[in-house]
Amino acid sequence: MKVVGIGGTLREGSSTERLVGAVLEACARAGAQTELFGGSTLAALPHFDPQGVQRTPEETRLVEAVRTCDALVIGSPGYHGGVSGLVKNAIDLLEDLRQDARPYFDGRPVGLIVSAAGWQATGVTLAALRGIVHAMRGWPTPLGIAVNTVVQRPFGADGALADSDIAGAIEAQAAQIMAFGKVTA
Ligand SMILES: Cc1cc2nc3c(=O)[nH]c(=O)nc-3n(C[C@H](O)[C@H](O)[C@H](O)COP(=O)(O)O)c2cc1C
């Protein structure tokens, strides 16, 4: 199974990117091949142009990775009560998959993660991501992960996961991704 992760910010040590990476690592431990498109990679994408212009190598890499994957993990920070522009621009580029035999995220599980400084933003942003995945014909896993970075400390100074509740949620989401992805792969 191939699992593609999309998400992160340009902040050094982005919690969003590390959380997406942690779900990918859990999937890899269960046998998946994984690829992460983190903040700096997403920042190399130009603003999405819907007019069928020549895509850059970075754009093509993301579109091909999603085209050939069996499952996804998408993470966004809550920015001003919603999905960040960096992450949404990458998702919009996947419009290039609209005419595929398996369009967009069709039939595939998508694990969702939000990191924000308050519970309200984690909730509304997670709901927005679920709406996006439904619009793109994907199947959000039952468990979405919402991390409040003000009241929770997901990672320790060594960069390892330090919160057992979050670690448990990551393992559970990865298990749901792998179980559903194996059925539809
Ligand atoms: C431009 C911007 C807007 C933000 N808007 C919100 C918000 O509306 N609600 C909230 O709870 N946190 C907000 N935050 C805080 C981030 O969501 C939070 O710090 C998040 O964990 C950052 O993710 P990162 O560690 O991946 O950079 C905002 C941060 C920035 C930089």
Coordinates of N, CA, C and O and ligand atoms in Angstrom, one line a residue:
M1 N 0.8 -1.2 0.0 CA 0.0 0.0 0.0 C 0.9 1.2 0.0 O 1.9 1.3 0.7
K2 N 0.5 2.2 -0.8 CA 1.2 3.5 -0.8 C 0.3 4.6 -0.1 O -0.8 4.8 -0.5
V3 N 0.9 5.3 0.9 CA 0.2 6.3 1.6 C 0.9 7.6 1.4 O 2.1 7.7 1.7
V4 N 0.2 8.6 0.9 CA 0.8 10.0 0.7 C 0.3 10.9 1.8 O -0.9 11.0 2.1
G5 N 1.2 11.7 2.3 CA 0.9 12.7 3.3 C 1.1 14.1 2.7 O 2.0 14.3 2.0
I6 N 0.1 14.9 3.0 CA 0.1 16.3 2.6 C -0.1 17.2 3.8 O -1.2 17.1 4.4
G7 N 0.8 18.1 4.1 CA 0.5 19.0 5.2 C 1.7 19.5 5.9 O 2.7 18.9 6.0
G8 N 1.5 20.8 6.5 CA 2.6 21.4 7.2 C 2.5 22.9 7.0 O 1.7 23.4 6.3
T9 N 3.4 23.6 7.7 CA 3.5 25.0 7.6 C 5.0 25.3 7.3 O 5.8 24.5 7.4
L10 N 5.3 26.6 7.1 CA 6.7 27.0 6.9 C 7.4 27.3 8.3 O 8.6 27.6 8.3
R11 N 6.7 27.1 9.4 CA 7.3 27.3 10.7 C 8.2 26.1 11.0 O 7.9 25.0 10.8
E12 N 9.5 26.5 11.4 CA 10.4 25.4 11.7 C 9.8 24.5 12.8 O 9.3 25.0 13.8
G13 N 9.9 23.2 12.6 CA 9.3 22.3 13.5 C 7.8 22.2 13.5 O 7.2 21.9 14.5
S14 N 7.2 22.6 12.4 CA 5.8 22.6 12.2 C 5.1 21.4 12.9 O 5.4 20.2 12.5
S15 N 4.2 21.6 13.8 CA 3.5 20.5 14.5 C 2.6 19.7 13.5 O 2.5 18.5 13.6
T16 N 2.0 20.5 12.6 CA 1.1 19.9 11.6 C 1.9 18.8 10.8 O 1.5 17.7 10.6
E17 N 3.1 19.3 10.3 CA 3.9 18.4 9.5 C 4.4 17.2 10.3 O 4.4 16.0 9.8
R18 N 4.8 17.4 11.5 CA 5.3 16.3 12.3 C 4.1 15.3 12.6 O 4.4 14.1 12.7
L19 N 2.9 15.8 12.8 CA 1.8 14.9 13.1 C 1.5 14.1 11.9 O 1.2 12.9 12.0
V20 N 1.5 14.7 10.7 CA 1.2 14.0 9.5 C 2.3 12.9 9.3 O 2.1 11.7 9.0
G21 N 3.6 13.3 9.6 CA 4.7 12.4 9.5 C 4.5 11.2 10.4 O 4.9 10.1 10.1
A22 N 4.0 11.5 11.6 CA 3.8 10.4 12.6 C 2.8 9.4 12.2 O 3.0 8.2 12.4
V23 N 1.7 9.8 11.5 CA 0.7 8.9 11.0 C 1.4 8.1 9.9 O 1.2 6.8 9.8
L24 N 2.2 8.7 9.0 CA 2.8 8.0 7.9 C 3.8 7.0 8.5 O 3.9 5.8 8.0
E25 N 4.5 7.3 9.6 CA 5.5 6.4 10.2 C 4.7 5.2 10.7 O 5.2 4.0 10.6
A26 N 3.5 5.4 11.3 CA 2.7 4.3 11.9 C 2.3 3.4 10.7 O 2.2 2.2 10.8
C27 N 1.9 4.0 9.6 CA 1.5 3.2 8.4 C 2.7 2.4 7.9 O 2.5 1.3 7.5
A28 N 3.9 3.1 7.9 CA 5.1 2.4 7.4 C 5.4 1.2 8.3 O 5.8 0.1 7.8
R29 N 5.2 1.3 9.6 CA 5.5 0.2 10.5 C 4.5 -1.0 10.2 O 4.8 -2.1 10.4
A30 N 3.3 -0.6 9.6 CA 2.3 -1.7 9.3 C 2.5 -2.1 7.8 O 1.7 -2.9 7.3
G31 N 3.6 -1.7 7.2 CA 4.0 -2.2 5.8 C 3.8 -1.3 4.7 O 4.0 -1.7 3.5
A32 N 3.3 -0.1 4.9 CA 3.0 0.9 3.8 C 4.3 1.5 3.3 O 5.3 1.7 4.0
Q33 N 4.3 1.9 2.0 CA 5.3 2.8 1.4 C 4.7 4.2 1.6 O 3.5 4.4 1.3
T34 N 5.5 5.1 2.0 CA 4.9 6.5 2.3 C 5.7 7.6 1.6 O 6.9 7.4 1.3
E35 N 5.1 8.7 1.4 CA 5.7 9.9 0.9 C 5.1 11.1 1.5 O 3.8 11.2 1.5
L36 N 5.9 12.0 2.0 CA 5.4 13.2 2.7 C 5.6 14.5 1.9 O 6.8 14.7 1.5
F37 N 4.6 15.2 1.7 CA 4.7 16.6 1.0 C 4.5 17.6 2.2 O 3.3 17.9 2.5
G38 N 5.6 18.0 2.8 CA 5.5 18.9 3.9 C 5.5 20.4 3.5 O 5.4 20.8 2.3
G39 N 5.6 21.3 4.5 CA 5.4 22.7 4.3 C 6.3 23.3 3.2 O 5.9 24.0 2.3
S40 N 7.6 23.0 3.3 CA 8.6 23.6 2.3 C 8.3 23.1 0.9 O 8.4 23.8 -0.1
T41 N 7.9 21.8 0.8 CA 7.5 21.2 -0.5 C 6.3 21.9 -1.1 O 6.2 22.2 -2.3
L42 N 5.3 22.1 -0.2 CA 4.0 22.7 -0.6 C 4.3 24.2 -1.0 O 3.6 24.7 -1.9
A43 N 5.3 24.8 -0.4 CA 5.6 26.2 -0.7 C 6.2 26.4 -2.0 O 6.2 27.5 -2.6
A44 N 6.8 25.3 -2.6 CA 7.4 25.4 -3.9 C 6.4 25.3 -5.0 O 6.7 25.5 -6.2
L45 N 5.1 25.0 -4.7 CA 4.1 24.9 -5.7 C 3.6 26.3 -6.0 O 3.3 27.1 -5.1
P46 N 3.5 26.6 -7.3 CA 2.9 27.9 -7.7 C 1.4 28.0 -7.3 O 0.8 26.9 -7.0
H47 N 0.8 29.2 -7.3 CA -0.6 29.2 -7.1 C -1.3 28.4 -8.2 O -0.9 28.5 -9.4
F48 N -2.2 27.6 -7.8 CA -2.9 26.7 -8.8 C -3.6 27.5 -9.9 O -4.3 28.5 -9.7
D49 N -3.3 27.1 -11.2 CA -3.9 27.8 -12.3 C -4.8 26.7 -13.0 O -4.3 25.7 -13.5
P50 N -6.1 27.0 -13.1 CA -7.0 26.0 -13.6 C -7.0 25.9 -15.1 O -7.8 25.1 -15.7
Q51 N -6.2 26.7 -15.8 CA -6.3 26.8 -17.3 C -5.5 25.8 -18.0 O -5.1 26.0 -19.2
G52 N -5.1 24.7 -17.4 CA -4.4 23.6 -18.1 C -3.0 24.0 -18.6 O -2.6 23.6 -19.6
V53 N -2.3 24.9 -17.8 CA -1.0 25.3 -18.2 C 0.0 24.2 -17.9 O -0.3 23.3 -17.2
Q54 N 1.2 24.3 -18.5 CA 2.3 23.4 -18.2 C 2.6 23.3 -16.7 O 2.8 24.4 -16.1
R55 N 2.5 22.2 -16.1 CA 2.8 22.1 -14.7 C 4.3 22.0 -14.4 O 5.1 21.5 -15.2
T56 N 4.7 22.5 -13.2 CA 6.1 22.4 -12.8 C 6.4 21.0 -12.4 O 5.5 20.2 -12.1
P57 N 7.7 20.7 -12.3 CA 8.1 19.3 -11.8 C 7.5 19.1 -10.4 O 7.1 18.0 -10.1
E58 N 7.5 20.1 -9.6 CA 6.9 19.9 -8.2 C 5.4 19.6 -8.2 O 4.9 18.8 -7.5
E59 N 4.7 20.3 -9.1 CA 3.3 20.1 -9.2 C 3.0 18.7 -9.7 O 2.2 17.9 -9.2
T60 N 3.8 18.3 -10.8 CA 3.6 16.9 -11.4 C 3.9 15.8 -10.3 O 3.2 14.8 -10.3
R61 N 4.9 16.1 -9.5 CA 5.3 15.1 -8.5 C 4.1 14.8 -7.5 O 3.8 13.7 -7.2
L62 N 3.5 15.9 -7.1 CA 2.4 15.8 -6.2 C 1.2 15.1 -6.8 O 0.6 14.2 -6.3
V63 N 0.8 15.6 -8.0 CA -0.3 15.0 -8.7 C -0.1 13.5 -9.0 O -1.0 12.7 -8.8
E64 N 1.1 13.1 -9.4 CA 1.4 11.7 -9.7 C 1.3 10.9 -8.4 O 0.9 9.7 -8.4
A65 N 1.9 11.4 -7.4 CA 1.9 10.7 -6.1 C 0.4 10.4 -5.6 O 0.1 9.3 -5.2
V66 N -0.4 11.4 -5.7 CA -1.8 11.1 -5.3 C -2.5 10.2 -6.3 O -3.3 9.3 -5.9
R67 N -2.2 10.4 -7.6 CA -2.9 9.5 -8.6 C -2.6 8.0 -8.3 O -3.4 7.2 -8.5
T68 N -1.4 7.8 -7.8 CA -1.0 6.4 -7.7 C -1.1 5.8 -6.2 O -0.6 4.7 -6.0
C69 N -1.6 6.6 -5.3 CA -1.6 6.2 -3.9 C -2.9 5.4 -3.6 O -3.9 5.4 -4.3
D70 N -2.8 4.7 -2.5 CA -4.0 3.9 -2.0 C -4.7 4.6 -0.8 O -5.8 4.2 -0.5
A71 N -4.0 5.6 -0.3 CA -4.6 6.2 0.9 C -3.8 7.6 1.1 O -2.7 7.7 0.6
L72 N -4.5 8.5 1.9 CA -3.8 9.8 2.1 C -3.9 10.2 3.6 O -4.8 9.7 4.3
V73 N -3.0 11.1 4.0 CA -3.1 11.8 5.3 C -3.0 13.2 4.9 O -2.1 13.6 4.2
I74 N -4.0 14.0 5.3 CA -3.9 15.5 5.1 C -4.0 16.2 6.4 O -4.8 16.0 7.3
G75 N -3.0 17.1 6.6 CA -3.0 17.9 7.8 C -2.9 19.4 7.5 O -2.3 19.8 6.6
S76 N -3.6 20.2 8.3 CA -3.6 21.6 8.2 C -3.5 22.3 9.6 O -4.2 21.8 10.5
P77 N -2.8 23.4 9.7 CA -3.0 24.2 10.9 C -4.4 24.9 10.8 O -4.9 25.1 9.6
G78 N -5.0 25.3 11.9 CA -6.1 26.1 11.8 C -5.6 27.6 11.7 O -5.0 28.1 12.6
Y79 N -5.8 28.1 10.6 CA -5.4 29.5 10.3 C -6.7 30.4 10.1 O -7.4 30.2 9.2
H80 N -6.9 31.3 11.0 CA -8.0 32.2 11.0 C -9.3 31.4 10.8 O -10.2 31.7 9.9
G81 N -9.4 30.3 11.6 CA -10.6 29.5 11.6 C -10.8 28.6 10.4 O -11.9 28.2 10.1
G82 N -9.7 28.3 9.7 CA -9.9 27.4 8.5 C -8.6 26.8 8.1 O -7.6 26.8 8.7
V83 N -8.7 26.1 6.9 CA -7.6 25.5 6.3 C -6.6 26.5 5.8 O -7.0 27.5 5.2
S84 N -5.3 26.3 6.0 CA -4.3 27.3 5.5 C -4.2 27.3 4.0 O -4.5 26.4 3.3
G85 N -3.8 28.5 3.5 CA -3.7 28.7 2.1 C -2.7 27.7 1.4 O -2.9 27.2 0.3
L86 N -1.6 27.5 2.2 CA -0.6 26.6 1.6 C -1.1 25.2 1.4 O -0.9 24.6 0.3
V87 N -1.9 24.6 2.3 CA -2.5 23.3 2.2 C -3.6 23.3 1.1 O -3.7 22.5 0.3
K88 N -4.4 24.4 1.2 CA -5.5 24.4 0.2 C -5.1 24.5 -1.2 O -5.7 24.0 -2.2
N89 N -4.0 25.3 -1.4 CA -3.4 25.4 -2.8 C -3.0 24.0 -3.3 O -3.2 23.7 -4.5
A90 N -2.4 23.2 -2.5 CA -2.0 21.9 -2.9 C -3.2 21.0 -3.2 O -3.2 20.3 -4.2
I91 N -4.2 21.1 -2.4 CA -5.5 20.4 -2.7 C -6.1 20.8 -4.0 O -6.6 20.0 -4.8
D92 N -6.1 22.1 -4.2 CA -6.7 22.7 -5.4 C -6.0 22.1 -6.7 O -6.7 21.9 -7.7
L93 N -4.7 22.0 -6.6 CA -3.9 21.4 -7.7 C -4.5 20.0 -8.1 O -4.4 19.6 -9.3
L94 N -5.0 19.3 -7.2 CA -5.5 17.9 -7.5 C -6.7 17.9 -8.3 O -7.2 16.9 -8.7
E95 N -7.2 19.1 -8.7 CA -8.2 19.2 -9.7 C -7.7 18.6 -11.0 O -8.5 18.1 -11.9
D96 N -6.4 18.5 -11.2 CA -5.8 17.8 -12.4 C -6.2 16.3 -12.4 O -6.0 15.7 -13.5
L97 N -6.7 15.8 -11.4 CA -7.1 14.4 -11.3 C -8.6 14.2 -11.7 O -9.1 13.1 -11.6
R98 N -9.3 15.3 -12.1 CA -10.7 15.2 -12.3 C -11.2 14.2 -13.4 O -12.2 13.6 -13.3
Q99 N -10.3 14.0 -14.4 CA -10.8 13.2 -15.5 C -10.1 11.8 -15.4 O -10.2 11.0 -16.4
D100 N -9.5 11.5 -14.3 CA -8.9 10.1 -14.2 C -10.1 9.1 -14.0 O -11.2 9.4 -13.7
A101 N -9.8 7.8 -14.3 CA -10.7 6.8 -14.1 C -11.1 6.7 -12.6 O -12.2 6.4 -12.3
R102 N -10.2 7.1 -11.8 CA -10.4 7.2 -10.3 C -10.2 8.6 -9.9 O -9.1 9.0 -9.5
P103 N -11.2 9.5 -10.1 CA -10.9 10.9 -9.9 C -10.6 11.3 -8.5 O -11.1 10.7 -7.5
Y104 N -9.8 12.3 -8.3 CA -9.5 12.9 -7.0 C -9.0 11.8 -6.0 O -8.1 11.2 -6.2
F105 N -9.8 11.7 -4.9 CA -9.4 10.7 -3.9 C -10.4 9.5 -4.0 O -10.6 8.8 -3.0
D106 N -11.0 9.3 -5.1 CA -12.1 8.4 -5.2 C -11.8 7.0 -4.6 O -10.8 6.3 -4.9
G107 N -12.7 6.6 -3.6 CA -12.7 5.3 -3.0 C -11.6 5.1 -2.0 O -11.4 4.0 -1.6
R108 N -10.8 6.1 -1.7 CA -9.6 5.9 -0.8 C -9.8 6.6 0.6 O -10.4 7.6 0.7
P109 N -9.2 5.9 1.6 CA -9.3 6.5 2.9 C -8.4 7.7 3.1 O -7.3 7.7 2.5
V110 N -8.9 8.7 3.8 CA -8.0 9.9 4.0 C -8.1 10.2 5.5 O -9.1 10.6 6.1
G111 N -6.9 10.1 6.2 CA -6.8 10.5 7.6 C -6.6 12.0 7.7 O -5.9 12.6 6.9
L112 N -7.3 12.7 8.6 CA -7.2 14.1 8.7 C -6.7 14.6 10.1 O -7.0 14.0 11.1
I113 N -5.9 15.6 10.0 CA -5.2 16.1 11.2 C -5.3 17.7 11.2 O -5.0 18.3 10.2
V114 N -5.6 18.2 12.3 CA -5.6 19.7 12.5 C -4.8 20.1 13.7 O -5.0 19.4 14.8
S115 N -3.9 21.1 13.6 CA -3.2 21.6 14.7 C -3.6 23.1 14.8 O -3.5 23.8 13.9
A116 N -4.0 23.5 16.0 CA -4.4 24.9 16.2 C -4.2 25.3 17.6 O -3.9 24.5 18.5
A117 N -4.3 26.6 17.9 CA -4.0 27.1 19.2 C -5.3 27.2 20.1 O -5.3 27.6 21.2
G118 N -6.4 26.7 19.5 CA -7.7 26.7 20.3 C -8.6 25.6 19.8 O -8.5 25.2 18.6
W119 N -9.5 25.1 20.6 CA -10.3 24.0 20.2 C -11.3 24.4 19.1 O -11.7 23.6 18.3
Q120 N -11.8 25.7 19.2 CA -12.8 26.1 18.2 C -12.2 25.9 16.8 O -12.8 25.4 15.8
A121 N -10.9 26.4 16.6 CA -10.3 26.3 15.3 C -10.0 24.8 14.9 O -10.1 24.4 13.7
T122 N -9.6 24.0 15.9 CA -9.4 22.6 15.5 C -10.7 22.0 15.0 O -10.7 21.3 14.0
G123 N -11.8 22.3 15.7 CA -13.1 21.7 15.3 C -13.5 22.1 13.9 O -13.9 21.3 13.0
V124 N -13.6 23.4 13.7 CA -14.1 23.9 12.4 C -13.2 23.6 11.2 O -13.7 23.3 10.1
T125 N -11.9 23.5 11.5 CA -11.0 23.2 10.4 C -11.0 21.7 10.1 O -11.0 21.3 8.9
L126 N -11.2 20.9 11.1 CA -11.4 19.5 10.8 C -12.7 19.2 10.0 O -12.7 18.4 9.1
A127 N -13.7 19.9 10.4 CA -15.0 19.8 9.7 C -14.8 20.3 8.2 O -15.3 19.7 7.3
A128 N -14.0 21.3 8.0 CA -13.8 21.8 6.7 C -13.0 20.8 5.9 O -13.3 20.6 4.7
L129 N -12.0 20.2 6.5 CA -11.2 19.2 5.7 C -12.1 18.0 5.4 O -12.0 17.4 4.3
R130 N -13.0 17.6 6.3 CA -13.9 16.5 6.0 C -14.8 16.9 4.8 O -15.0 16.0 3.9
G131 N -15.3 18.1 4.7 CA -16.1 18.5 3.6 C -15.3 18.5 2.3 O -15.8 18.1 1.2
I132 N -14.1 18.9 2.4 CA -13.2 18.9 1.2 C -13.0 17.4 0.7 O -13.1 17.1 -0.5
V133 N -12.7 16.5 1.6 CA -12.5 15.1 1.2 C -13.8 14.5 0.6 O -13.8 13.8 -0.4
H134 N -14.9 14.8 1.2 CA -16.2 14.3 0.6 C -16.4 14.9 -0.8 O -16.8 14.2 -1.7
A135 N -16.1 16.2 -1.0 CA -16.2 16.8 -2.3 C -15.3 16.1 -3.3 O -15.6 16.1 -4.5
M136 N -14.2 15.6 -2.8 CA -13.2 14.9 -3.7 C -13.3 13.4 -3.7 O -12.4 12.7 -4.1
R137 N -14.5 13.0 -3.3 CA -14.9 11.5 -3.4 C -14.1 10.6 -2.5 O -14.0 9.4 -2.8
G138 N -13.4 11.2 -1.5 CA -12.6 10.3 -0.6 C -13.4 9.9 0.6 O -14.6 10.4 0.8
W139 N -12.9 9.1 1.5 CA -13.5 8.6 2.7 C -12.7 9.0 3.9 O -11.7 8.3 4.2
P140 N -13.1 10.1 4.6 CA -12.4 10.5 5.8 C -12.4 9.3 6.8 O -13.5 8.7 6.9
T141 N -11.3 9.0 7.4 CA -11.4 7.9 8.4 C -12.3 8.4 9.5 O -12.4 9.6 9.8
P142 N -12.9 7.4 10.2 CA -13.8 7.8 11.3 C -13.1 8.7 12.3 O -13.7 9.7 12.9
L143 N -11.8 8.4 12.6 CA -11.1 9.2 13.6 C -10.3 10.3 12.9 O -9.3 10.0 12.2
G144 N -10.7 11.5 13.2 CA -9.9 12.7 12.8 C -9.1 13.1 14.0 O -9.5 12.8 15.2
I145 N -7.9 13.7 13.8 CA -7.1 14.1 15.0 C -7.0 15.6 15.1 O -6.6 16.3 14.1
A146 N -7.4 16.1 16.2 CA -7.4 17.6 16.5 C -6.5 17.8 17.7 O -6.7 17.3 18.8
V147 N -5.4 18.6 17.4 CA -4.4 18.9 18.5 C -4.4 20.4 18.8 O -4.3 21.2 17.9
N148 N -4.6 20.7 20.1 CA -4.6 22.0 20.6 C -3.2 22.3 21.2 O -2.9 21.7 22.2
T149 N -2.4 23.0 20.4 CA -0.9 23.1 20.8 C -0.7 24.0 22.0 O 0.4 24.1 22.5
V150 N -1.8 24.7 22.5 CA -1.6 25.5 23.7 C -1.8 24.6 24.9 O -1.0 24.8 25.9
V151 N -2.7 23.7 24.9 CA -3.0 22.9 26.1 C -2.4 21.5 26.0 O -2.3 20.8 27.0
Q152 N -1.9 21.1 24.8 CA -1.3 19.8 24.7 C 0.2 20.1 24.2 O 0.4 21.1 23.5
R153 N 1.0 19.2 24.5 CA 2.4 19.3 24.0 C 2.7 18.0 23.2 O 3.2 17.0 23.8
P154 N 2.4 18.0 21.9 CA 2.5 16.7 21.2 C 3.9 16.1 21.2 O 4.1 14.9 21.3
F155 N 4.9 17.0 21.1 CA 6.3 16.5 20.9 C 7.2 17.0 22.1 O 7.1 18.1 22.5
G156 N 8.2 16.2 22.5 CA 9.1 16.6 23.5 C 10.3 17.3 22.8 O 10.3 17.5 21.6
A157 N 11.3 17.7 23.6 CA 12.4 18.5 23.1 C 13.2 17.7 22.1 O 13.8 18.2 21.2
D158 N 13.2 16.3 22.2 CA 13.9 15.5 21.3 C 13.2 15.2 20.0 O 13.6 14.5 19.1
G159 N 12.0 15.8 19.9 CA 11.2 15.7 18.7 C 10.3 14.4 18.7 O 9.5 14.2 17.7
A160 N 10.4 13.6 19.7 CA 9.6 12.4 19.8 C 8.2 12.7 20.3 O 8.0 13.7 21.1
L161 N 7.2 11.9 19.9 CA 5.8 12.1 20.5 C 5.9 12.0 22.0 O 6.4 11.0 22.5
A162 N 5.3 13.0 22.7 CA 5.4 13.0 24.1 C 4.0 12.9 24.8 O 4.0 12.8 26.0
D163 N 3.0 12.9 24.0 CA 1.6 12.8 24.6 C 1.0 11.5 24.3 O 0.8 11.2 23.1
S164 N 0.7 10.7 25.3 CA 0.2 9.3 25.0 C -1.2 9.3 24.4 O -1.5 8.4 23.6
D165 N -2.0 10.3 24.7 CA -3.3 10.4 24.0 C -3.2 10.6 22.5 O -3.8 10.0 21.7
I166 N -2.3 11.6 22.2 CA -2.1 11.9 20.8 C -1.4 10.7 20.1 O -1.8 10.3 19.0
A167 N -0.5 10.1 20.8 CA 0.2 8.9 20.2 C -0.8 7.8 19.9 O -0.8 7.1 18.9
G168 N -1.8 7.6 20.9 CA -2.8 6.6 20.7 C -3.7 6.9 19.5 O -4.1 6.0 18.7
A169 N -4.0 8.2 19.3 CA -4.9 8.6 18.2 C -4.2 8.4 16.9 O -4.8 8.0 15.9
I170 N -2.9 8.6 16.9 CA -2.1 8.4 15.6 C -2.1 7.0 15.2 O -2.3 6.6 14.1
E171 N -1.9 6.1 16.2 CA -1.9 4.7 15.9 C -3.2 4.2 15.4 O -3.4 3.4 14.5
A172 N -4.3 4.7 16.1 CA -5.7 4.3 15.7 C -6.0 4.8 14.3 O -6.6 4.1 13.5
Q173 N -5.6 6.1 14.0 CA -5.9 6.6 12.7 C -5.2 5.8 11.6 O -5.7 5.4 10.6
A174 N -3.9 5.5 11.9 CA -3.1 4.7 10.9 C -3.7 3.3 10.7 O -3.8 2.8 9.6
A175 N -4.2 2.7 11.8 CA -4.8 1.4 11.7 C -6.1 1.5 10.8 O -6.3 0.6 10.0
Q176 N -6.9 2.6 11.0 CA -8.1 2.7 10.1 C -7.7 2.9 8.7 O -8.3 2.4 7.7
I177 N -6.7 3.7 8.4 CA -6.2 4.0 7.0 C -5.8 2.6 6.4 O -6.1 2.3 5.3
M178 N -5.0 1.9 7.1 CA -4.4 0.6 6.6 C -5.5 -0.4 6.3 O -5.5 -1.1 5.3
A179 N -6.5 -0.5 7.3 CA -7.5 -1.5 7.1 C -8.4 -1.2 5.9 O -8.7 -2.0 5.1
F180 N -8.8 0.1 5.8 CA -9.7 0.5 4.7 C -8.9 0.5 3.4 O -9.5 0.0 2.4
G181 N -7.7 0.9 3.4 CA -6.9 1.0 2.2 C -6.6 -0.4 1.6 O -6.6 -0.5 0.4
K182 N -6.5 -1.4 2.5 CA -6.2 -2.7 2.0 C -7.5 -3.3 1.2 O -7.3 -4.0 0.3
V183 N -8.6 -2.9 1.7 CA -9.9 -3.3 1.1 C -10.0 -2.7 -0.3 O -10.4 -3.4 -1.3
T184 N -9.6 -1.5 -0.5 CA -9.9 -0.7 -1.7 C -8.7 -0.7 -2.7 O -8.8 -0.3 -3.8
A185 N -7.5 -1.1 -2.2 CA -6.3 -1.0 -3.0 C -6.4 -2.0 -4.2 O -7.0 -3.0 -4.1
Ligands
LIG1 C1 -1.8 33.2 10.4 C2 -2.2 32.4 11.5 C3 -3.5 32.3 11.9 C4 -3.9 31.5 12.9 N1 -5.2 31.4 13.2 C5 -5.6 30.7 14.3 C6 -7.0 30.6 14.6 O1 -7.9 31.2 14.0 N2 -7.3 29.8 15.7 C7 -6.4 29.1 16.4 O2 -6.8 28.4 17.4 N3 -5.1 29.2 16.1 C8 -4.7 30.0 15.1 N4 -3.4 30.0 14.8 C9 -2.4 29.2 15.5 C10 -2.0 28.0 14.7 O3 -3.1 27.3 14.3 C11 -1.2 27.0 15.6 O4 -0.1 27.7 16.2 C12 -0.8 25.8 14.9 O5 -0.4 24.8 15.8 C13 0.4 26.0 14.0 O6 0.8 24.9 13.3 P1 2.3 24.5 13.0 O7 2.9 24.1 14.3 O8 2.2 23.4 12.0 O9 2.9 25.7 12.4 C14 -2.9 30.8 13.7 C15 -1.6 31.0 13.4 C16 -1.2 31.8 12.3 C17 0.3 31.9 12.0

